[in-house]
CSV table of C-alpha atoms in Angstrom, one decimal:
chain,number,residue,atom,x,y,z
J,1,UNK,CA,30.2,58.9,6.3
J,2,UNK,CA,30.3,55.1,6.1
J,3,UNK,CA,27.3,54.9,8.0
J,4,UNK,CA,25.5,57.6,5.1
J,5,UNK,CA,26.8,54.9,2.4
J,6,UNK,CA,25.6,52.1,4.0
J,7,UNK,CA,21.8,53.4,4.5
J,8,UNK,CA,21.8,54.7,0.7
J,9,UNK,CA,22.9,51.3,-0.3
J,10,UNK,CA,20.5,49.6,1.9
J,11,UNK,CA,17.9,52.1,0.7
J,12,UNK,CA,18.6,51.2,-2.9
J,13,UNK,CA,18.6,47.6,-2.8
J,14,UNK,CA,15.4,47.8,-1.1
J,15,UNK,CA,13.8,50.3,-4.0
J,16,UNK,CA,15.5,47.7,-6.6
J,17,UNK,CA,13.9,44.3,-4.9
J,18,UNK,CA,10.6,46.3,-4.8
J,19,UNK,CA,10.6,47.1,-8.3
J,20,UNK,CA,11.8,43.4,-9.3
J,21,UNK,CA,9.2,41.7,-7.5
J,22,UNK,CA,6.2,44.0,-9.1
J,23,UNK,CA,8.1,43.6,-12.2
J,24,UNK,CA,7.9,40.1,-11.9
J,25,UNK,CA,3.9,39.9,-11.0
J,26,UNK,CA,1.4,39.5,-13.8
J,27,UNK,CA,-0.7,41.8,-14.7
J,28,UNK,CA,-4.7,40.3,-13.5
J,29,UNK,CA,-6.8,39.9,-16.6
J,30,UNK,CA,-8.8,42.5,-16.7
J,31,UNK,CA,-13.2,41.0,-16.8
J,32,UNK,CA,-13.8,40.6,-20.2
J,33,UNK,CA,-16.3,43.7,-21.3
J,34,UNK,CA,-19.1,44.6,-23.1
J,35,UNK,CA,-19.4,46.4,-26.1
J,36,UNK,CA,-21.9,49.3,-25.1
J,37,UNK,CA,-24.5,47.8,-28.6
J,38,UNK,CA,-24.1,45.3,-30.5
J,39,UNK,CA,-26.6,44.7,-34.2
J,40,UNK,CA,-28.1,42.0,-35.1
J,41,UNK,CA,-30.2,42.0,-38.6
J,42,UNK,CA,-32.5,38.9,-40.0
J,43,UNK,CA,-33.6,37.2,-41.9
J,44,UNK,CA,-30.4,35.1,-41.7
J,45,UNK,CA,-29.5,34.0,-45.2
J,46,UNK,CA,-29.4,29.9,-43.9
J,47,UNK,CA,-28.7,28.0,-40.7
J,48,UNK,CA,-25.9,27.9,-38.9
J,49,UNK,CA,-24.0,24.5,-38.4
J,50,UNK,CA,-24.4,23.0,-34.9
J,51,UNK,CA,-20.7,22.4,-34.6
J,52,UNK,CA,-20.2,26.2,-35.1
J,53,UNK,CA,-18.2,27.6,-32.4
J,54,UNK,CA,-17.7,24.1,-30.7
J,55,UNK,CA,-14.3,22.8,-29.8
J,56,UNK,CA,-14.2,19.7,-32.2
J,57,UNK,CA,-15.3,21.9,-35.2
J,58,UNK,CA,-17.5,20.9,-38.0
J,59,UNK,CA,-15.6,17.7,-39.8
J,60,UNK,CA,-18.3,17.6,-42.8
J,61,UNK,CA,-16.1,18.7,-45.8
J,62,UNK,CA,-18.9,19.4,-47.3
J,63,UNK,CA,-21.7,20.7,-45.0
J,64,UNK,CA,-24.4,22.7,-46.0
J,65,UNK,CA,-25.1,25.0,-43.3
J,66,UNK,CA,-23.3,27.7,-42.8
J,67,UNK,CA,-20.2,28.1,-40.8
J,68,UNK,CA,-20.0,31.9,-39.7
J,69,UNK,CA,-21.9,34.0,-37.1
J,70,UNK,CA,-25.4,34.3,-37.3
J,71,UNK,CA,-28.4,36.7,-36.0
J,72,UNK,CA,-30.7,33.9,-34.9
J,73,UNK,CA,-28.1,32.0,-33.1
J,74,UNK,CA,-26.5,35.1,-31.4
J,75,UNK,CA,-29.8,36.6,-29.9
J,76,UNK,CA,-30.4,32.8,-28.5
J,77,UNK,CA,-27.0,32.7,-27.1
J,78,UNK,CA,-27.7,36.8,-24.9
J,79,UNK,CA,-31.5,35.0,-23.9
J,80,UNK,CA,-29.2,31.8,-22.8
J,81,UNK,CA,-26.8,33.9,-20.7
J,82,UNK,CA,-30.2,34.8,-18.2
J,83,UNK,CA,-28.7,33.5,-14.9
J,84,UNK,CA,-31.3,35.3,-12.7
J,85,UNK,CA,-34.3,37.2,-14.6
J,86,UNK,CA,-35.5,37.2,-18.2
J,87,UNK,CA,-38.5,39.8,-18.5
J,88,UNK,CA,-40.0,39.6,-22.0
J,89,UNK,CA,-42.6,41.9,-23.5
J,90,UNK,CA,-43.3,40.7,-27.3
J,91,UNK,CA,-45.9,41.7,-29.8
J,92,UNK,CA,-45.7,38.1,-30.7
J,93,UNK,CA,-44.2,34.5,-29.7
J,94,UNK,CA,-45.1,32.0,-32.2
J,95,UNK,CA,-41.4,30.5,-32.8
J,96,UNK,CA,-41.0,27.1,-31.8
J,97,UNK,CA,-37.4,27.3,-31.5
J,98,UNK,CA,-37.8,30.7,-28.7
J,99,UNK,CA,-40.7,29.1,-27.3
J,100,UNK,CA,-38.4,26.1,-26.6
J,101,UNK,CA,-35.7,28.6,-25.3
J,102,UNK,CA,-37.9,30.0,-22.7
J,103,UNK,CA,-39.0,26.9,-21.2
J,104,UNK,CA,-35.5,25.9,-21.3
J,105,UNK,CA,-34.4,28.8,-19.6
J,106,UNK,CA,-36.9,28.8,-16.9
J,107,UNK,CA,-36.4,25.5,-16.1
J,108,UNK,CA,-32.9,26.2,-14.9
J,109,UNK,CA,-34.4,28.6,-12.3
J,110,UNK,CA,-34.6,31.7,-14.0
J,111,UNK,CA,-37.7,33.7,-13.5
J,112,UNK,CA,-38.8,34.2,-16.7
J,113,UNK,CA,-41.7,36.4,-17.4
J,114,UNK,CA,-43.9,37.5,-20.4
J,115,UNK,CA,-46.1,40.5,-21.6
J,116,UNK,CA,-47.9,39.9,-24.7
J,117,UNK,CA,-50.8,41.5,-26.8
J,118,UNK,CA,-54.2,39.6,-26.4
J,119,UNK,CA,-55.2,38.7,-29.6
J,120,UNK,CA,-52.0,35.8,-29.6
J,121,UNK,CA,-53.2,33.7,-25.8
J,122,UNK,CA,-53.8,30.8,-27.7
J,123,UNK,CA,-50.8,30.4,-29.5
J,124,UNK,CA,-48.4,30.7,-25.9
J,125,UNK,CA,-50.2,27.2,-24.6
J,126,UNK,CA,-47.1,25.4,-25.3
J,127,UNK,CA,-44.7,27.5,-22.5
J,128,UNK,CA,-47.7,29.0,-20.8
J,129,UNK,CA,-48.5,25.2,-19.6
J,130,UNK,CA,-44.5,25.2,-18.4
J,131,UNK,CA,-45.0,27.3,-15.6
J,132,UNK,CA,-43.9,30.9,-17.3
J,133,UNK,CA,-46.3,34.0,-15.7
J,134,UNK,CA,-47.8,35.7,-18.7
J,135,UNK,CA,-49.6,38.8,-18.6
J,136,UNK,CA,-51.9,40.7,-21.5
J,137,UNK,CA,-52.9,43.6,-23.1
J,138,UNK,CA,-56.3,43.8,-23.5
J,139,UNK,CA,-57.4,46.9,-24.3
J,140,UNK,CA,-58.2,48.2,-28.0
J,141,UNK,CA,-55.1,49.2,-28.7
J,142,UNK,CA,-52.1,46.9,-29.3
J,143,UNK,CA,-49.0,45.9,-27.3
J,144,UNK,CA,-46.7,46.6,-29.8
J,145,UNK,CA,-43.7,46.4,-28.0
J,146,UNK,CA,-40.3,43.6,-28.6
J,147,UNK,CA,-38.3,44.0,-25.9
J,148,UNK,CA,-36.3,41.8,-23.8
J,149,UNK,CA,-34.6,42.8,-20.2
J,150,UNK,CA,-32.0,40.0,-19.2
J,151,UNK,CA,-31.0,40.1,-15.3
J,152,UNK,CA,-31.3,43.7,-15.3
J,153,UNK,CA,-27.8,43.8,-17.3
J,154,UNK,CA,-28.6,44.2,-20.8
J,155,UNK,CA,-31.5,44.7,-22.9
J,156,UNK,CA,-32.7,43.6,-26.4
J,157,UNK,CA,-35.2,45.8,-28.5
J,158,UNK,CA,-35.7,46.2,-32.4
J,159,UNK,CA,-38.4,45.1,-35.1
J,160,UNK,CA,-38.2,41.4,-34.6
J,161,UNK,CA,-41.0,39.5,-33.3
J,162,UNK,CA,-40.3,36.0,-31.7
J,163,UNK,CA,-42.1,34.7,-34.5
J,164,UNK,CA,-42.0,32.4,-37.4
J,165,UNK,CA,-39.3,33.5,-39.8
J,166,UNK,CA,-41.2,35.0,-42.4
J,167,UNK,CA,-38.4,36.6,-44.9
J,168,UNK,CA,-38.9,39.9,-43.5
J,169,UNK,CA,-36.0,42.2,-42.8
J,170,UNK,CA,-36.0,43.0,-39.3
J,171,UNK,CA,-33.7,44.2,-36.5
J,172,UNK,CA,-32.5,44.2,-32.9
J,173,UNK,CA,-30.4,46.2,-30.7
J,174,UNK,CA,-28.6,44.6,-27.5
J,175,UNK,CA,-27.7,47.6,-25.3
J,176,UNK,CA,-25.3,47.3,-22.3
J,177,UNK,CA,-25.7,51.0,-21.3
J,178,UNK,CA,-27.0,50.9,-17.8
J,179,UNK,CA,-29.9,53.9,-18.4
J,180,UNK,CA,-31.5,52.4,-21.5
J,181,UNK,CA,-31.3,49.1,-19.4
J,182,UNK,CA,-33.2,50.5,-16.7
J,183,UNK,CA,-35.7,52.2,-18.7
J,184,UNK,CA,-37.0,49.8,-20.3
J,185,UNK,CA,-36.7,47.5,-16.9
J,186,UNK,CA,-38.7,50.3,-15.1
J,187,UNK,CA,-41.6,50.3,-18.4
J,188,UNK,CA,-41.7,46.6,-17.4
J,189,UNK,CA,-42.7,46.7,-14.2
J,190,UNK,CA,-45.2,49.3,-15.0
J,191,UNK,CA,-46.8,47.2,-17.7
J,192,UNK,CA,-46.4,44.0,-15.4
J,193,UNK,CA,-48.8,46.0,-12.6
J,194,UNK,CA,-51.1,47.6,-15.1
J,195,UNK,CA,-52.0,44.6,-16.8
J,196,UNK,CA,-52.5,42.3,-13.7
J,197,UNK,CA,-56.4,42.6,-13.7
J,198,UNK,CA,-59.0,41.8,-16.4
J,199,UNK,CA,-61.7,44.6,-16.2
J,200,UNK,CA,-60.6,47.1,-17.6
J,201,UNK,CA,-59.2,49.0,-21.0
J,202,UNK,CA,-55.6,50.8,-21.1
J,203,UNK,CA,-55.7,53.9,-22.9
J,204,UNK,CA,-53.0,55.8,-24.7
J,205,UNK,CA,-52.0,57.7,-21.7
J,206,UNK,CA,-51.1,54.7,-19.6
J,207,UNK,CA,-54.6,55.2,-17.4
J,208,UNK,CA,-56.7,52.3,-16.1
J,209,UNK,CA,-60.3,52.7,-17.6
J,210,UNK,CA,-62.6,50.4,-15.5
J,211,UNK,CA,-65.5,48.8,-17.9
């Protein structure tokens, strides 16, 4: 009986110390996560301050930019975050500031790569003369796509050109949702390989037409 007692005891005491030790252990912080979309709308109604979101703050009592999150500021940071690929197909790129970006970005390693429509090659001299691979559309019908895949993880897409801002009333989607991401990654690629020559037209149902 005594030897019943003591293996029940023993048996406790180890159950208890078992319990107290993963009581003790914290929890691991679980990856910080993605909302599945997120919405960004412009024009911006003024420009954000550049101490914004530091750790010093803005110390200008009276500032006159604006001190609260922003579209234009936001979609720069998700481009920013490209630690591997950033595959851009744009109607148009005629913003200095997302020119700048995209040089910036690809010269910290990351491929970078553009589809454009035709009629805007003279414009891109400024970051085609960096070094980023740009490929056009030059058929008679327009490339009227704004799209943005970064490192095959998240995706931009909406009525905002890279362009000039304008005052129009645009949008953009960033999806996290791993089919759209891979959609538009795949339409990409196939625009990537069907615009790699120079004779020949694109017609609406995605066929080469030689000249």
């Amino acid at each position: 009986m005594d030897t019943v007692c003591v293996s029940a005891s023993c048996i406790s005491s180890t159950i208890l110390a078992f319990l107290a030790y993963k009581l003790s252990q914290k929890p691991k912080p679980s990856p910080p996560q993605h909302p599945s979309t997120e919405a960004l709308f412009f024009p911006d109604r003024g420009i954000q301050c550049p101490y914004y979101k530091t750790s010093r703050g803005c110390l200008n009592t009276s500032c006159e930019y604006l001190h609260e999150p922003l579209s234009l500021p936001r979609l720069c940071e998700i481009l920013r975050s490209a630690q591997h690929t950033l595959d851009v197909c744009m109607f148009v790129i005629s913003s200095p500031e997302l020119m700048s970006l995209l040089v910036e970005i690809k010269e910290r390693g990351v491929r970078v790569r553009c589809i454009c429509n035709a009629e805007d090659i003279d414009g891109l001299q400024p970051i085609r003369s960096a070094g980023i691979p740009f490929r056009f559309d030059r058929s008679d019908y327009l490339m009227h796509n704004k799209f943005v895949v970064i490192d095959s993880r998240a995706v931009t897409t909406g009525s905002y050109n890279f362009s000039r801002g304008n005052g129009n009333r645009e949008n953009v989607i960033i999806s996290y949702t791993r089919n759209v991401i891979d959609a538009y990654q795949a339409e990409f690629e196939e625009m990537w390989q069907l615009y790699s020559g120079n004779d020949f037209r694109y017609n609406c149902f995605k066929e080469k037409v030689y000249r």
